[in-house]
CSV table of C-alpha atoms and ligand atoms in Angstrom, one decimal:
chain,number,residue,atom,x,y,z
A,1,UNK,CA,19.9,42.0,61.0
A,2,UNK,CA,17.5,40.9,63.6
A,3,UNK,CA,18.6,38.2,66.1
A,4,UNK,CA,15.6,36.5,67.9
A,5,UNK,CA,17.1,36.2,71.4
A,6,UNK,CA,16.4,37.7,74.8
A,7,UNK,CA,18.7,40.5,75.9
A,8,UNK,CA,21.4,39.2,78.1
A,9,UNK,CA,23.4,42.2,79.5
A,10,UNK,CA,25.4,39.9,81.9
A,11,UNK,CA,26.6,37.6,79.1
A,12,UNK,CA,30.2,36.5,79.8
A,13,UNK,CA,32.4,38.7,77.6
A,14,UNK,CA,35.9,39.9,76.7
A,15,UNK,CA,36.6,42.2,73.7
A,16,UNK,CA,38.4,41.0,70.7
A,17,UNK,CA,42.1,41.3,71.4
A,18,UNK,CA,43.6,44.3,69.7
A,19,UNK,CA,45.3,43.4,66.4
A,20,UNK,CA,43.2,40.2,66.1
A,21,UNK,CA,40.9,39.7,63.1
A,22,UNK,CA,39.5,36.4,64.3
A,23,UNK,CA,35.8,35.9,64.1
A,24,UNK,CA,35.9,33.8,67.3
A,25,UNK,CA,38.5,34.7,69.9
A,26,UNK,CA,39.2,32.6,73.0
A,27,UNK,CA,38.8,33.9,76.6
A,28,UNK,CA,42.2,34.9,78.0
A,29,UNK,CA,41.6,32.9,81.1
A,30,UNK,CA,40.7,29.6,79.4
A,31,UNK,CA,39.9,26.9,80.5
A,32,UNK,CA,37.1,28.2,82.7
A,33,UNK,CA,36.6,24.7,84.2
A,34,UNK,CA,39.4,22.4,85.0
A,35,UNK,CA,39.2,18.7,85.1
A,36,UNK,CA,39.1,18.3,88.8
A,37,UNK,CA,36.7,21.1,89.8
A,38,UNK,CA,33.8,18.7,90.8
A,39,UNK,CA,33.9,16.0,93.4
A,40,UNK,CA,35.5,12.8,92.1
A,41,UNK,CA,35.8,14.1,88.6
A,42,UNK,CA,38.3,12.8,86.0
A,43,UNK,CA,37.3,15.5,83.5
A,44,UNK,CA,34.6,18.1,82.9
A,45,UNK,CA,33.9,19.0,79.3
A,46,UNK,CA,31.2,19.2,76.5
A,47,UNK,CA,28.7,21.0,78.8
A,48,UNK,CA,25.7,23.1,78.3
A,49,UNK,CA,24.7,26.4,80.0
A,50,UNK,CA,21.6,28.7,79.9
A,51,UNK,CA,20.5,32.0,81.4
A,52,UNK,CA,18.5,31.3,84.7
A,53,UNK,CA,17.0,33.6,87.1
A,54,UNK,CA,19.2,36.5,86.1
A,55,UNK,CA,22.2,34.2,86.5
A,56,UNK,CA,23.2,31.0,84.8
A,57,UNK,CA,22.5,27.3,85.2
A,58,UNK,CA,24.2,24.4,83.4
A,59,UNK,CA,24.3,20.6,82.8
A,60,UNK,CA,27.8,19.4,82.8
A,61,UNK,CA,29.4,16.3,81.4
A,62,UNK,CA,31.5,15.0,84.3
A,63,UNK,CA,33.4,11.7,83.8
A,64,UNK,CA,34.4,10.3,87.2
A,65,UNK,CA,37.5,8.5,88.2
A,66,UNK,CA,36.1,5.2,87.2
A,67,UNK,CA,35.7,6.9,83.8
A,68,UNK,CA,31.9,6.6,84.1
A,69,UNK,CA,30.2,9.2,81.9
A,70,UNK,CA,27.3,11.2,83.5
A,71,UNK,CA,25.8,14.7,83.7
A,72,UNK,CA,25.6,17.0,86.7
A,73,UNK,CA,23.9,20.3,87.5
A,74,UNK,CA,25.8,23.5,88.1
A,75,UNK,CA,25.0,27.2,88.9
A,76,UNK,CA,27.0,30.4,88.2
A,77,UNK,CA,26.7,34.0,89.0
A,78,UNK,CA,28.7,35.2,86.0
A,79,UNK,CA,28.7,32.3,83.5
A,80,UNK,CA,32.4,31.8,84.2
A,81,UNK,CA,32.9,30.6,87.7
A,82,UNK,CA,30.8,27.4,88.3
A,83,UNK,CA,29.7,25.4,91.3
A,84,UNK,CA,29.0,21.8,90.1
A,85,UNK,CA,27.1,19.3,92.1
A,86,UNK,CA,28.8,16.4,93.8
A,87,UNK,CA,26.6,13.8,92.2
A,88,UNK,CA,24.9,13.2,88.8
A,89,UNK,CA,21.4,14.4,88.1
A,90,UNK,CA,18.9,12.0,89.4
A,91,UNK,CA,16.0,12.0,86.8
A,92,UNK,CA,12.5,11.1,87.8
A,93,UNK,CA,11.2,8.7,85.2
A,94,UNK,CA,8.1,9.9,83.3
A,95,UNK,CA,7.9,6.8,81.1
A,96,UNK,CA,5.7,3.6,81.1
A,97,UNK,CA,8.7,1.7,82.1
A,98,UNK,CA,12.0,3.3,83.3
A,99,UNK,CA,14.3,4.0,80.3
A,100,UNK,CA,17.7,2.4,80.9
A,101,UNK,CA,20.6,4.9,81.0
A,102,UNK,CA,23.8,3.0,81.1
A,103,UNK,CA,25.6,6.3,80.7
A,104,UNK,CA,24.9,10.0,79.8
A,105,UNK,CA,27.1,12.4,78.0
A,106,UNK,CA,27.3,15.6,75.9
A,107,UNK,CA,24.2,17.3,77.1
A,108,UNK,CA,22.4,20.3,75.4
A,109,UNK,CA,19.9,22.5,77.2
A,110,UNK,CA,17.3,24.9,75.7
A,111,UNK,CA,14.3,26.7,77.1
A,112,UNK,CA,11.1,26.1,75.0
A,113,UNK,CA,7.7,27.5,76.1
A,114,UNK,CA,7.5,26.6,79.7
A,115,UNK,CA,10.6,24.6,80.7
A,116,UNK,CA,14.2,23.7,80.1
A,117,UNK,CA,14.6,20.7,77.8
A,118,UNK,CA,17.8,18.6,78.0
A,119,UNK,CA,19.0,16.2,75.4
A,120,UNK,CA,22.1,14.0,75.8
A,121,UNK,CA,23.7,10.9,74.4
A,122,UNK,CA,22.1,8.2,76.4
A,123,UNK,CA,23.5,4.6,76.8
A,124,UNK,CA,20.6,2.4,75.8
A,125,UNK,CA,22.1,-0.7,74.1
A,126,UNK,CA,24.6,1.7,72.5
A,127,UNK,CA,24.4,5.5,72.2
A,128,UNK,CA,21.1,7.2,71.3
A,129,UNK,CA,19.4,10.5,72.2
A,130,UNK,CA,18.0,10.8,75.7
A,131,UNK,CA,15.5,13.5,76.5
A,132,UNK,CA,14.4,15.2,79.8
A,133,UNK,CA,13.3,18.4,81.2
A,134,UNK,CA,13.2,20.6,84.3
A,135,UNK,CA,11.2,23.7,85.3
A,136,UNK,CA,13.5,24.9,88.1
A,137,UNK,CA,16.9,23.0,88.0
A,138,UNK,CA,15.7,21.2,91.1
A,139,UNK,CA,13.6,18.3,89.8
A,140,UNK,CA,14.5,16.7,86.5
A,141,UNK,CA,12.3,14.4,84.5
A,142,UNK,CA,13.3,11.9,81.9
A,143,UNK,CA,11.0,10.8,79.0
A,144,UNK,CA,11.5,8.4,76.1
A,145,UNK,CA,14.6,8.3,74.0
A,146,UNK,CA,14.0,10.3,70.8
A,147,UNK,CA,15.6,7.7,68.5
A,148,UNK,CA,16.7,4.1,68.1
A,149,UNK,CA,20.4,3.5,68.7
A,150,UNK,CA,22.9,4.4,67.4
A,151,UNK,CA,22.7,8.2,67.4
A,152,UNK,CA,24.6,11.1,68.9
A,153,UNK,CA,24.5,14.9,69.0
A,154,UNK,CA,20.8,15.4,69.4
A,155,UNK,CA,20.2,19.2,69.4
A,156,UNK,CA,16.7,20.8,69.8
A,157,UNK,CA,15.7,24.0,68.0
A,158,UNK,CA,14.6,26.7,70.5
A,159,UNK,CA,11.0,26.8,69.3
A,160,UNK,CA,8.5,24.8,67.4
A,161,UNK,CA,8.9,25.0,63.6
A,162,UNK,CA,5.7,24.7,61.6
A,163,UNK,CA,3.9,23.6,64.8
A,164,UNK,CA,6.4,20.8,65.7
A,165,UNK,CA,9.3,20.4,68.0
A,166,UNK,CA,12.4,20.0,65.9
A,167,UNK,CA,15.8,18.3,66.4
A,168,UNK,CA,19.0,17.7,64.6
A,169,UNK,CA,20.8,14.5,65.2
A,170,UNK,CA,23.7,12.4,63.9
A,171,UNK,CA,23.1,8.7,63.3
A,172,UNK,CA,26.1,6.7,64.1
A,173,UNK,CA,27.5,3.3,65.3
A,174,UNK,CA,28.4,1.8,68.6
A,175,UNK,CA,32.1,2.8,68.5
A,176,UNK,CA,34.2,5.7,67.5
A,177,UNK,CA,32.1,6.3,64.4
A,178,UNK,CA,34.2,7.0,61.3
A,179,UNK,CA,31.2,8.6,59.5
A,180,UNK,CA,28.4,11.0,60.2
A,181,UNK,CA,25.9,13.3,58.6
A,182,UNK,CA,23.4,15.7,60.2
A,183,UNK,CA,19.7,14.9,60.0
A,184,UNK,CA,16.5,16.8,60.9
A,185,UNK,CA,13.4,15.3,62.6
A,186,UNK,CA,10.3,16.6,64.0
A,187,UNK,CA,7.7,15.7,66.8
A,188,UNK,CA,4.3,16.7,67.9
A,189,UNK,CA,5.0,15.8,71.6
A,190,UNK,CA,8.8,15.3,72.2
A,191,UNK,CA,8.2,11.6,72.3
A,192,UNK,CA,7.4,10.4,68.7
A,193,UNK,CA,10.0,11.7,66.2
A,194,UNK,CA,9.7,11.3,62.4
A,195,UNK,CA,9.6,13.1,59.0
A,196,UNK,CA,13.3,12.8,58.9
A,197,UNK,CA,15.3,15.0,56.5
A,198,UNK,CA,19.0,15.1,55.5
A,199,UNK,CA,20.6,18.4,56.3
A,200,UNK,CA,24.2,18.1,55.4
A,201,UNK,CA,27.1,15.5,55.5
A,202,UNK,CA,30.8,15.0,56.0
A,203,UNK,CA,33.0,16.2,53.2
A,204,UNK,CA,32.9,19.7,51.7
A,205,UNK,CA,36.3,20.8,53.0
A,206,UNK,CA,39.1,18.8,54.7
A,207,UNK,CA,38.6,19.8,58.3
A,208,UNK,CA,35.1,18.3,58.2
A,209,UNK,CA,35.9,15.4,55.9
A,210,UNK,CA,35.2,12.4,58.2
A,211,UNK,CA,32.0,13.3,60.1
A,212,UNK,CA,30.1,16.3,61.4
A,213,UNK,CA,27.6,16.9,64.2
A,214,UNK,CA,25.4,19.7,65.5
A,215,UNK,CA,26.9,21.8,68.4
A,216,UNK,CA,24.9,24.4,70.3
A,217,UNK,CA,21.2,25.0,70.0
A,218,UNK,CA,20.7,26.9,66.7
A,219,UNK,CA,20.4,30.7,67.0
A,220,UNK,CA,17.5,32.4,65.2
A,221,UNK,CA,18.3,35.3,62.9
A,222,UNK,CA,16.4,37.0,60.1
A,223,UNK,CA,18.8,35.4,57.7
A,224,UNK,CA,18.2,31.9,58.9
A,225,UNK,CA,19.2,29.6,61.8
A,226,UNK,CA,22.9,30.0,62.7
A,227,UNK,CA,24.2,26.5,63.6
A,228,UNK,CA,27.7,25.9,65.0
A,229,UNK,CA,28.8,22.3,64.2
A,230,UNK,CA,31.8,20.2,64.8
A,231,UNK,CA,33.7,18.6,62.0
A,232,UNK,CA,36.3,15.8,62.2
A,233,UNK,CA,39.4,15.1,60.1
A,234,UNK,CA,41.3,11.9,60.3
A,235,UNK,CA,45.1,12.5,60.5
A,236,UNK,CA,48.0,10.0,61.0
A,237,UNK,CA,47.5,10.7,64.7
A,238,UNK,CA,43.7,10.1,64.9
A,239,UNK,CA,40.6,12.3,64.8
A,240,UNK,CA,40.9,16.1,64.9
A,241,UNK,CA,37.8,18.0,66.0
A,242,UNK,CA,37.3,21.6,64.8
A,243,UNK,CA,34.2,23.6,64.5
A,244,UNK,CA,32.5,25.9,62.0
A,245,UNK,CA,29.1,27.3,61.2
A,246,UNK,CA,26.2,27.0,58.8
A,247,UNK,CA,23.0,29.1,58.0
A,248,UNK,CA,19.8,26.9,57.7
A,249,UNK,CA,16.5,28.0,56.3
A,250,UNK,CA,14.1,29.3,58.9
A,251,UNK,CA,11.1,27.3,57.8
A,252,UNK,CA,12.8,24.3,56.3
A,253,UNK,CA,15.9,23.9,58.4
A,254,UNK,CA,17.1,20.9,56.4
A,255,UNK,CA,17.9,23.4,53.6
A,256,UNK,CA,21.4,24.7,54.0
A,257,UNK,CA,21.8,28.4,52.9
A,258,UNK,CA,25.5,28.6,53.5
A,259,UNK,CA,28.1,26.4,55.2
A,260,UNK,CA,31.7,27.4,56.3
A,261,UNK,CA,34.5,26.2,54.1
A,262,UNK,CA,37.0,27.2,56.8
A,263,UNK,CA,36.8,26.3,60.4
A,264,UNK,CA,36.1,29.0,63.0
A,265,UNK,CA,38.1,27.3,65.7
A,266,UNK,CA,40.5,24.4,65.6
A,267,UNK,CA,42.5,22.7,68.3
A,268,UNK,CA,45.6,24.9,68.7
A,269,UNK,CA,46.0,25.8,72.4
A,270,UNK,CA,47.6,23.6,74.9
A,271,UNK,CA,44.2,22.8,76.7
A,272,UNK,CA,42.7,21.8,73.3
A,273,UNK,CA,45.6,19.6,72.2
A,274,UNK,CA,46.7,17.9,75.4
A,275,UNK,CA,44.2,16.0,77.6
A,276,UNK,CA,42.3,12.6,77.6
A,277,UNK,CA,41.6,13.0,73.9
A,278,UNK,CA,44.1,15.2,72.2
A,279,UNK,CA,43.1,17.7,69.5
A,280,UNK,CA,39.4,18.3,70.2
A,281,UNK,CA,37.4,21.5,70.3
A,282,UNK,CA,33.7,20.5,70.8
A,283,UNK,CA,31.1,23.3,70.9
A,284,UNK,CA,28.0,22.5,73.0
A,285,UNK,CA,26.3,25.8,74.1
A,286,UNK,CA,26.0,29.3,73.1
A,287,UNK,CA,24.8,32.4,74.9
A,288,UNK,CA,23.6,35.3,72.9
A,289,UNK,CA,22.8,38.9,73.9
A,290,UNK,CA,19.9,39.7,71.6
A,291,UNK,CA,20.4,43.5,72.0
A,292,UNK,CA,24.2,43.6,71.0
A,293,UNK,CA,24.6,40.3,69.2
A,294,UNK,CA,27.4,39.3,71.5
A,295,UNK,CA,28.0,35.6,71.5
A,296,UNK,CA,29.8,33.3,74.0
A,297,UNK,CA,30.4,29.8,73.0
A,298,UNK,CA,31.1,27.0,75.5
A,299,UNK,CA,33.2,24.2,74.2
A,300,UNK,CA,35.1,21.1,75.4
A,301,UNK,CA,38.9,21.1,75.2
A,302,UNK,CA,40.6,17.8,74.6
A,303,UNK,CA,37.7,15.9,76.3
A,304,UNK,CA,39.1,17.3,79.6
A,305,UNK,CA,38.1,20.9,80.3
A,306,UNK,CA,35.5,23.6,79.5
A,307,UNK,CA,36.6,26.6,77.5
A,308,UNK,CA,34.9,29.8,76.2
A,309,UNK,CA,35.1,31.8,73.0
A,310,UNK,CA,33.5,35.0,72.0
A,311,UNK,CA,32.2,36.6,68.8
A,312,UNK,CA,29.4,38.6,67.2
A,313,UNK,CA,26.5,36.8,65.6
A,314,UNK,CA,26.2,39.5,62.9
A,315,UNK,CA,29.9,39.1,61.8
A,316,UNK,CA,29.6,35.4,61.5
A,317,UNK,CA,26.4,35.5,59.5
A,318,UNK,CA,27.9,38.2,57.2
A,319,UNK,CA,31.1,36.1,56.8
A,320,UNK,CA,29.0,33.0,55.9
A,321,UNK,CA,27.0,34.9,53.4
A,322,UNK,CA,29.5,37.1,51.7
A,323,UNK,CA,33.1,36.0,52.4
A,324,UNK,CA,32.9,32.3,52.7
B,401,LIG,C1,32.7,11.9,70.4
B,401,LIG,C2,32.0,12.2,71.7
B,401,LIG,C3,32.5,13.5,72.3
B,401,LIG,C4,33.9,13.6,72.3
B,401,LIG,C5,34.5,13.3,70.9
B,401,LIG,C6,36.0,13.3,70.9
B,401,LIG,O1,32.4,10.7,69.8
B,401,LIG,O2,32.4,11.1,72.6
B,401,LIG,O3,32.1,13.5,73.6
B,401,LIG,O4,34.3,14.9,72.6
B,401,LIG,O5,34.1,12.1,70.5
B,401,LIG,O6,36.5,12.3,71.7
């Protein structure tokens, strides 16, 4: 099977532990970023990384000790050890009138054509999808919000589809939304979004029964777009966030080819179960080595730390197609 991704020989990696048959296995030195590794941070989690200049760059969700939510830039030689800025990213406004941004959280980053696009949950009279870009991780520009409030988990596809930019998102409410389905929208210019299509909803199997939301930028394969997504279950102790995967049609990504009945990762380790919000694994970024199909997923643990898990794209696609 062909994976449409650049080769990334320096992808962070650890082999599957001997005796394990897990499709995704955790990095043995998780969490890779602890809660206090940036200046004044209460927590660092749900963060996005990309290959950059033979190394890595990232946009990190850093909540400070006032518990203000914002995003900061970071760089890394190896994708594992990170140096995160002392201050939030200062976006240059590229709008008629500056877009309010009461808070920013849960960023995604993707390279399309000539620049790195960043989407995040932007506080504008409630959460909606903020959009910005950078060419060099030095200057950052903010454009219009993609949608009206309330919306979360805005995730761009890594290329135009049928000539249009494409984004998944999850309409929501102003609180700790007890519902949520994934929708698809397209845009000619990254500003005007429309032609909305329903992709898939909560339900299907218990781990994803309350709500779902797109995770990392979808990965292009011959068999379809491989999408990792989080799913939430309501227990007597509150929400439990796990994640699984789906395969979406390449030309019509709102058509779901396969969807995982089982989760791929659920909160089980201490750093996933104990923290500011217990029982959360929340995938936000994926690195892929196009030549070997190695996959490294960055996910937030318990809304407190950043962790890594590894796998092979091919194995997950085969599992979705034949075993699931
Ligand atoms: C969601 C977002 C995520 C968070 C999750 C669990 O609504 O706020 O950032 O990881 O809840 O608290």
